[in-house]
CSV table of C-alpha atoms (C1' of nucleotides) in Angstrom, one decimal:
chain,number,residue,atom,x,y,z
G,285,MET,CA,-6.2,28.2,-7.9
G,286,SER,CA,-5.8,24.6,-9.0
G,287,HIS,CA,-4.1,22.0,-6.9
G,288,CYS,CA,-0.9,21.9,-8.9
G,289,HIS,CA,-0.6,25.7,-8.6
G,290,THR,CA,-0.9,25.3,-4.9
G,291,LEU,CA,2.0,22.8,-4.9
G,292,ILE,CA,4.1,25.1,-7.1
G,293,GLN,CA,3.4,28.1,-4.9
G,294,ASN,CA,4.5,26.0,-2.0
G,295,LEU,CA,7.8,25.2,-3.5
G,296,ARG,CA,8.4,28.8,-4.5
G,297,GLN,CA,7.7,30.0,-1.0
G,298,ASN,CA,10.2,27.5,0.3
G,299,GLY,CA,12.9,29.0,-1.9
G,300,TYR,CA,12.9,26.4,-4.7
G,301,ARG,CA,13.2,27.4,-8.3
G,302,ILE,CA,10.3,26.5,-10.6
G,303,THR,CA,11.7,25.0,-13.7
G,304,PRO,CA,9.5,23.8,-16.7
G,305,GLN,CA,10.5,20.3,-15.8
G,306,ARG,CA,9.2,20.7,-12.3
G,307,GLU,CA,6.0,22.2,-13.4
G,308,MET,CA,5.3,19.3,-15.8
G,309,ILE,CA,6.1,16.7,-13.2
G,310,ILE,CA,3.9,18.3,-10.6
G,311,GLU,CA,1.1,18.6,-13.1
G,312,SER,CA,1.4,14.9,-14.0
G,313,LEU,CA,1.0,14.0,-10.4
G,314,ALA,CA,-1.7,16.5,-9.6
G,315,HIS,CA,-3.9,15.6,-12.5
G,316,GLN,CA,-3.7,11.8,-11.9
G,317,PRO,CA,-6.6,10.7,-9.6
G,318,GLY,CA,-4.6,7.7,-8.2
G,319,HIS,CA,-1.0,7.1,-7.7
G,320,GLN,CA,1.7,6.3,-10.3
G,321,THR,CA,5.2,5.0,-10.5
G,322,ALA,CA,8.2,7.2,-11.4
G,323,GLU,CA,8.3,5.5,-14.8
G,324,GLN,CA,4.7,6.5,-15.5
G,325,VAL,CA,5.4,10.1,-14.5
G,326,PHE,CA,8.4,10.0,-16.8
G,327,ASP,CA,6.4,8.5,-19.7
G,328,GLN,CA,3.7,11.2,-19.3
G,329,VAL,CA,6.2,14.1,-19.2
G,330,LYS,CA,8.0,12.7,-22.2
G,331,THR,CA,4.9,13.2,-24.3
G,332,ARG,CA,5.2,16.9,-23.6
G,333,THR,CA,8.9,17.5,-23.9
G,334,ARG,CA,12.0,15.7,-24.9
G,335,SER,CA,14.1,17.8,-22.5
G,336,VAL,CA,13.6,15.8,-19.3
G,337,ASN,CA,15.8,13.2,-17.8
G,338,ILE,CA,14.7,10.3,-15.5
G,339,ALA,CA,17.2,11.5,-12.9
G,340,THR,CA,15.2,14.8,-12.8
G,341,ILE,CA,12.0,12.8,-12.3
G,342,TYR,CA,13.4,11.1,-9.3
G,343,ARG,CA,14.9,14.2,-7.8
G,344,THR,CA,11.7,16.1,-8.2
G,345,LEU,CA,9.6,13.3,-6.7
G,346,ASP,CA,12.0,13.1,-3.8
G,347,LEU,CA,11.8,16.9,-3.3
G,348,LEU,CA,7.9,16.7,-3.2
G,349,VAL,CA,8.0,13.9,-0.7
G,350,SER,CA,10.6,15.6,1.5
G,351,GLN,CA,8.5,18.8,1.4
G,352,GLY,CA,5.4,16.8,2.4
G,353,LEU,CA,3.7,17.6,-0.9
G,354,ALA,CA,3.5,14.1,-2.1
G,355,THR,CA,3.7,10.6,-0.7
G,356,ARG,CA,5.8,7.6,-1.6
G,357,THR,CA,4.2,4.2,-1.0
G,358,SER,CA,5.6,0.7,-1.4
G,359,LEU,CA,3.0,-1.6,-2.8
G,360,CYS,CA,3.1,-5.3,-3.7
G,361,GLU,CA,6.2,-6.7,-5.5
G,362,GLY,CA,8.2,-3.8,-4.4
G,363,GLU,CA,6.4,-1.4,-6.7
G,364,VAL,CA,6.9,2.2,-5.4
G,365,VAL,CA,4.2,4.7,-6.3
G,366,TYR,CA,3.7,8.4,-5.7
G,367,ALA,CA,0.7,10.6,-5.2
G,368,THR,CA,-0.1,14.2,-4.1
G,369,ARG,CA,-1.7,14.9,-0.8
G,370,GLN,CA,-5.0,15.5,-2.5
G,371,HIS,CA,-5.1,11.9,-3.3
G,372,GLY,CA,-7.8,10.5,-0.9
G,373,PRO,CA,-6.3,9.3,2.4
G,374,HIS,CA,-6.3,5.5,2.8
G,375,ILE,CA,-4.1,2.7,4.0
G,376,HIS,CA,-2.8,0.0,1.7
G,377,LEU,CA,-2.8,-3.4,3.3
G,378,VAL,CA,-0.2,-5.5,1.5
G,379,CYS,CA,-0.1,-9.3,2.1
G,380,ARG,CA,3.5,-10.4,2.3
G,381,GLN,CA,2.5,-13.9,1.1
G,382,CYS,CA,0.3,-13.6,-1.9
G,383,GLY,CA,0.9,-9.9,-2.5
G,384,CYS,CA,-2.8,-8.9,-2.7
G,385,LEU,CA,-3.8,-5.4,-1.8
G,386,ILE,CA,-6.6,-4.3,0.5
G,387,ASN,CA,-7.6,-0.6,1.0
G,388,ALA,CA,-8.4,0.4,4.5
G,389,ASP,CA,-9.7,3.6,6.0
G,390,SER,CA,-7.0,5.9,7.3
G,391,GLY,CA,-9.2,7.0,10.1
G,392,LEU,CA,-7.9,4.0,12.0
G,393,MET,CA,-4.6,5.9,12.5
G,394,VAL,CA,-6.0,9.0,14.1
G,395,GLY,CA,-5.3,7.7,17.6
G,396,VAL,CA,-1.8,6.7,16.8
G,397,SER,CA,-1.1,10.1,15.1
G,398,ASP,CA,-2.3,11.9,18.2
G,399,GLN,CA,-0.2,9.8,20.5
G,400,LEU,CA,2.9,10.2,18.4
G,401,GLN,CA,2.5,13.9,18.6
G,402,ALA,CA,1.8,13.9,22.3
G,403,LEU,CA,4.5,11.4,23.3
G,404,TYR,CA,7.3,12.2,20.8
G,405,GLY,CA,6.5,15.5,19.3
G,406,PHE,CA,6.4,13.7,16.0
G,407,ASP,CA,4.0,14.8,13.2
G,408,ALA,CA,3.4,11.5,11.4
G,409,ASP,CA,2.3,11.1,7.8
G,410,LEU,CA,-0.3,8.5,8.4
G,411,GLN,CA,-2.9,9.4,5.9
G,412,HIS,CA,-1.4,7.4,3.1
G,413,ILE,CA,0.8,4.5,4.0
G,414,SER,CA,1.2,0.8,3.4
G,415,ILE,CA,1.1,-1.9,6.1
G,416,THR,CA,2.3,-5.4,5.4
G,417,GLY,CA,0.9,-8.5,7.0
G,418,LEU,CA,-1.2,-11.5,6.1
G,419,CYS,CA,-4.6,-11.4,4.4
G,420,THR,CA,-7.4,-13.7,5.7
G,421,ALA,CA,-6.7,-16.4,3.1
G,422,CYS,CA,-3.0,-16.6,3.8
G,423,GLN,CA,-3.5,-16.7,7.6
G,424,HIS,CA,-5.3,-20.0,7.2
G,425,ASN,CA,-2.5,-21.3,4.9
G,426,SER,CA,0.4,-20.5,7.0
G,427,PRO,CA,1.6,-21.5,10.5
G,428,GLN,CA,2.9,-18.0,11.0
G,429,GLY,CA,-0.6,-16.5,11.1
G,430,GLY,CA,-0.3,-15.8,14.8
M,268,MET,CA,16.9,-24.6,21.1
M,269,SER,CA,18.4,-21.3,20.0
M,270,HIS,CA,16.6,-18.7,18.0
M,271,CYS,CA,18.2,-19.5,14.7
M,272,HIS,CA,17.4,-23.1,15.1
M,273,THR,CA,13.8,-22.1,15.6
M,274,LEU,CA,13.9,-20.2,12.3
M,275,ILE,CA,15.5,-23.0,10.5
M,276,GLN,CA,13.0,-25.5,11.8
M,277,ASN,CA,10.2,-23.2,10.7
M,278,LEU,CA,11.5,-23.1,7.2
M,279,ARG,CA,11.9,-26.9,7.1
M,280,GLN,CA,8.4,-27.4,8.3
M,281,ASN,CA,7.2,-25.2,5.5
M,282,GLY,CA,8.8,-27.4,2.9
M,283,TYR,CA,11.9,-25.3,2.2
M,284,ARG,CA,15.3,-26.9,1.8
M,285,ILE,CA,18.0,-26.0,4.4
M,286,THR,CA,21.1,-25.1,2.5
M,287,PRO,CA,24.4,-24.1,4.1
M,288,GLN,CA,24.0,-20.6,2.7
M,289,ARG,CA,20.6,-20.3,4.3
M,290,GLU,CA,21.9,-21.4,7.7
M,291,MET,CA,24.6,-18.9,7.6
M,292,ILE,CA,22.3,-16.1,6.6
M,293,ILE,CA,19.8,-16.9,9.3
M,294,GLU,CA,22.6,-17.2,11.9
M,295,SER,CA,23.9,-13.8,10.8
M,296,LEU,CA,20.5,-12.2,11.3
M,297,ALA,CA,19.7,-14.1,14.5
M,298,HIS,CA,23.0,-13.4,16.3
M,299,GLN,CA,22.9,-9.7,15.6
M,300,PRO,CA,21.1,-7.7,18.3
M,301,GLY,CA,19.9,-4.9,16.1
M,302,HIS,CA,19.1,-4.8,12.4
M,303,GLN,CA,21.5,-4.8,9.4
M,304,THR,CA,21.5,-4.2,5.7
M,305,ALA,CA,21.7,-6.9,3.1
M,306,GLU,CA,25.3,-5.7,2.4
M,307,GLN,CA,26.2,-6.2,6.1
M,308,VAL,CA,24.7,-9.7,6.1
M,309,PHE,CA,26.6,-10.5,2.9
M,310,ASP,CA,29.9,-9.2,4.3
M,311,GLN,CA,29.5,-11.3,7.4
M,312,VAL,CA,28.6,-14.5,5.6
M,313,LYS,CA,31.6,-13.9,3.3
M,314,THR,CA,33.9,-14.2,6.2
M,315,ARG,CA,32.7,-17.8,6.6
M,316,THR,CA,32.5,-19.0,3.1
M,317,ARG,CA,33.4,-17.9,-0.4
M,318,SER,CA,30.5,-19.9,-1.8
M,319,VAL,CA,27.7,-17.4,-1.4
M,320,ASN,CA,26.3,-14.9,-3.9
M,321,ILE,CA,24.6,-11.5,-3.2
M,322,ALA,CA,21.6,-12.7,-5.1
M,323,THR,CA,21.3,-15.6,-2.6
M,324,ILE,CA,21.4,-13.1,0.2
M,325,TYR,CA,18.5,-11.1,-1.3
M,326,ARG,CA,16.5,-14.2,-2.1
M,327,THR,CA,16.9,-15.6,1.4
M,328,LEU,CA,16.1,-12.3,3.1
M,329,ASP,CA,13.0,-12.1,0.9
M,330,LEU,CA,12.0,-15.6,1.9
M,331,LEU,CA,12.4,-14.9,5.6
M,332,VAL,CA,10.3,-11.7,5.3
M,333,SER,CA,7.6,-13.4,3.2
M,334,GLN,CA,7.4,-16.2,5.8
M,335,GLY,CA,7.1,-13.6,8.6
M,336,LEU,CA,10.4,-14.7,10.2
M,337,ALA,CA,12.2,-11.4,9.6
M,338,THR,CA,11.2,-7.8,9.0
M,339,ARG,CA,12.3,-5.4,6.3
M,340,THR,CA,12.3,-1.7,7.4
M,341,SER,CA,13.1,1.4,5.4
M,342,LEU,CA,15.1,3.9,7.5
M,343,CYS,CA,16.5,7.3,6.6
M,344,GLU,CA,18.1,7.9,3.3
M,345,GLY,CA,16.4,4.9,1.8
M,346,GLU,CA,18.5,2.5,3.9
M,347,VAL,CA,16.7,-0.9,4.1
M,348,VAL,CA,17.4,-3.0,7.1
M,349,TYR,CA,16.5,-6.5,8.2
M,350,ALA,CA,16.0,-8.1,11.6
M,351,THR,CA,14.5,-11.3,13.0
M,352,ARG,CA,11.2,-11.2,15.0
M,353,GLN,CA,13.2,-11.7,18.2
M,354,HIS,CA,14.6,-8.1,17.7
M,355,GLY,CA,12.6,-6.1,20.2
M,356,PRO,CA,9.4,-4.6,18.8
M,357,HIS,CA,9.5,-0.9,18.2
M,358,ILE,CA,8.6,1.8,15.7
M,359,HIS,CA,11.1,3.9,13.8
M,360,LEU,CA,10.0,7.4,13.4
M,361,VAL,CA,11.8,8.8,10.3
M,362,CYS,CA,11.8,12.5,9.7
M,363,ARG,CA,11.4,13.2,6.0
M,364,GLN,CA,13.2,16.5,6.2
M,365,CYS,CA,16.3,16.0,8.3
M,366,GLY,CA,16.4,12.2,8.3
M,367,CYS,CA,16.7,11.8,12.0
M,368,LEU,CA,15.4,8.6,13.7
M,369,ILE,CA,13.3,8.4,16.8
M,370,ASN,CA,12.3,5.0,18.3
M,371,ALA,CA,8.8,4.7,19.6
M,372,ASP,CA,7.0,2.0,21.6
M,373,SER,CA,5.1,-0.4,19.3
M,374,GLY,CA,2.4,-0.7,21.9
M,375,LEU,CA,0.8,2.3,20.2
M,376,MET,CA,-0.2,0.1,17.4
M,377,VAL,CA,-2.2,-2.5,19.4
M,378,GLY,CA,-5.5,-0.7,18.8
M,379,VAL,CA,-4.8,-0.4,15.1
M,380,SER,CA,-3.8,-4.1,14.8
M,381,ASP,CA,-7.0,-5.2,16.5
M,382,GLN,CA,-9.1,-3.0,14.2
M,383,LEU,CA,-7.5,-4.2,11.1
M,384,GLN,CA,-8.1,-7.8,12.1
M,385,ALA,CA,-11.7,-7.1,13.1
M,386,LEU,CA,-12.6,-4.9,10.1
M,387,TYR,CA,-10.6,-6.4,7.3
M,388,GLY,CA,-9.5,-9.8,8.5
M,389,PHE,CA,-5.9,-8.6,8.1
M,390,ASP,CA,-3.1,-9.7,10.4
M,391,ALA,CA,-0.8,-6.7,10.3
M,392,ASP,CA,2.9,-6.7,11.0
M,393,LEU,CA,3.0,-3.7,13.2
M,394,GLN,CA,5.6,-4.6,15.8
M,395,HIS,CA,8.5,-3.3,13.8
M,396,ILE,CA,7.7,-0.7,11.2
M,397,SER,CA,8.9,2.7,10.2
M,398,ILE,CA,6.7,5.8,10.0
M,399,THR,CA,7.7,8.9,8.2
M,400,GLY,CA,6.8,12.5,9.2
M,401,LEU,CA,8.3,15.5,10.7
M,402,CYS,CA,10.3,15.7,13.9
M,403,THR,CA,9.7,18.5,16.4
M,404,ALA,CA,12.5,20.6,15.1
M,405,CYS,CA,11.5,20.4,11.5
M,406,GLN,CA,7.9,21.2,12.2
M,407,HIS,CA,9.0,24.6,13.4
M,408,ASN,CA,11.1,25.1,10.3
M,409,SER,CA,8.6,24.2,7.7
M,410,PRO,CA,5.2,25.6,6.7
M,411,GLN,CA,4.1,22.0,6.0
M,412,GLY,CA,4.1,21.1,9.6
M,413,GLY,CA,0.4,20.9,9.8
P,237,DC,C1',17.0,44.7,-20.4
P,238,DT,C1',21.7,42.9,-18.8
P,239,DC,C1',24.4,40.4,-15.7
P,240,DG,C1',26.0,37.7,-11.7
P,241,DT,C1',24.8,34.1,-8.6
P,242,DT,C1',23.8,29.7,-7.8
P,243,DA,C1',20.2,26.2,-8.1
P,244,DT,C1',19.0,22.7,-11.4
P,245,DT,C1',19.6,19.9,-15.2
P,246,DG,C1',21.2,16.0,-18.5
P,247,DC,C1',24.4,12.6,-18.9
P,248,DG,C1',27.0,8.5,-18.2
P,249,DA,C1',28.7,5.9,-14.4
P,250,DA,C1',27.7,3.7,-10.2
P,251,DT,C1',24.9,1.4,-6.9
P,252,DG,C1',21.3,-1.6,-4.8
P,253,DG,C1',18.6,-5.1,-6.2
P,254,DT,C1',16.3,-8.7,-9.5
P,255,DC,C1',16.0,-11.9,-13.3
P,256,DG,C1',16.7,-16.1,-16.4
P,257,DC,C1',19.1,-20.2,-16.8
P,258,DA,C1',22.4,-23.9,-16.5
P,259,DA,C1',24.8,-26.2,-12.8
P,260,DT,C1',24.7,-27.8,-8.2
P,261,DA,C1',23.0,-29.9,-4.3
P,262,DA,C1',19.3,-31.1,-0.6
P,263,DT,C1',16.1,-34.5,0.1
P,264,DA,C1',13.2,-38.5,-0.5
P,265,DT,C1',12.9,-43.0,-2.2
P,266,DT,C1',14.6,-47.5,-3.1
D,291,DA,C1',24.7,-46.4,-0.7
D,292,DA,C1',22.7,-45.1,-5.1
D,293,DT,C1',19.6,-42.5,-7.8
D,294,DA,C1',15.9,-39.4,-9.3
D,295,DT,C1',13.5,-35.3,-8.4
D,296,DT,C1',13.4,-30.7,-8.1
D,297,DA,C1',14.6,-26.7,-5.1
D,298,DT,C1',18.4,-23.7,-4.9
D,299,DT,C1',22.5,-21.6,-6.2
D,300,DG,C1',26.1,-18.6,-8.8
D,301,DC,C1',26.6,-15.9,-12.5
D,302,DG,C1',26.2,-12.3,-15.8
D,303,DA,C1',22.8,-9.4,-17.6
D,304,DC,C1',19.3,-6.3,-16.6
D,305,DC,C1',16.4,-2.9,-14.0
D,306,DA,C1',15.3,0.9,-10.8
D,307,DT,C1',17.4,4.5,-8.7
D,308,DT,C1',21.2,7.6,-7.3
D,309,DC,C1',25.6,10.1,-7.9
D,310,DG,C1',29.3,13.4,-9.5
D,311,DC,C1',30.0,17.1,-12.5
D,312,DA,C1',30.0,20.3,-16.3
D,313,DA,C1',26.5,22.9,-18.7
D,314,DT,C1',22.3,25.2,-18.5
D,315,DA,C1',19.0,28.3,-16.8
D,316,DA,C1',15.9,30.5,-13.0
D,317,DC,C1',15.9,34.4,-10.4
D,318,DG,C1',17.3,38.8,-8.1
D,319,DA,C1',19.9,43.1,-8.4
D,320,DG,C1',21.0,47.0,-10.9
DNA sequence: CTCGTTATTGCGAATGGTCGCAATAATATT
DNA sequence: AATATTATTGCGACCATTCGCAATAACGAG
């Protein structure tokens, strides 16, 4: 069973209706190796059907995120991207000065994840997040580096 | 020297002009114990002067964040709030199902911060962030708890 | 297959936030 | 104090996203 079928089955089991729009949106996300913006998902779905509205794109992406089936990540310049859980786990390091992006290994967050579960009973989504801060270059250019 | 004067001096030293609007926005943030939305900052500044525009509020808040003098945090239901660095460090745990908020101690992130600096030369802002996931109650209500 | 229930959709309006640009004003220089 | 430079502002237009609601359609029952 392919990944998008898994996602669709998941929604069905949670009592959600599987509309053609939802299937196409899920397929668009599942078949993309990286992440994409809501606009990109919309553009891709529009090539398959005229009968889809941007509001439906946003609603469905929100549903997938709230069900833990996709992640929403803020990258540089406020760009918001979505990806399925199958998208390889990693951390986006976003410099708040120059806006550059650095990918980091999400294994760094294992300890934090365990502690959040132990101390607060919270199951954190830490496999695909973005962290802001200063890159090496900008630390040397700014008195706020500390 | 009060906190807002510190922030203002910081901007001046970094070559930014200190306009009356900026002073009032900084004072609004510095004098608030918690965090507030851009709209709340705007409402507060509007009680002092008519001569301020919402675009200026957003530009100034963005400047403070990019200079590391304030933090921007996404809470539940997409609400974005701002706070100065003096606002006590903590982590917001945001449940992506029910939207509840749990505050966690930011000390959990010390190890991660050190590793990001050591491995990637990245100075992460981890003292005041939000992490999404599932709270204890929602883990038991959802098959995606794992 | 038909039908009733109700979740979901498309749509235009609304909201939160950003952009381009002329006008304004902070600041440095004289 | 006057003046030039140029950063910053207010404004309306625009963009990304969400909202309310009537119409549509997925799904279960018979």
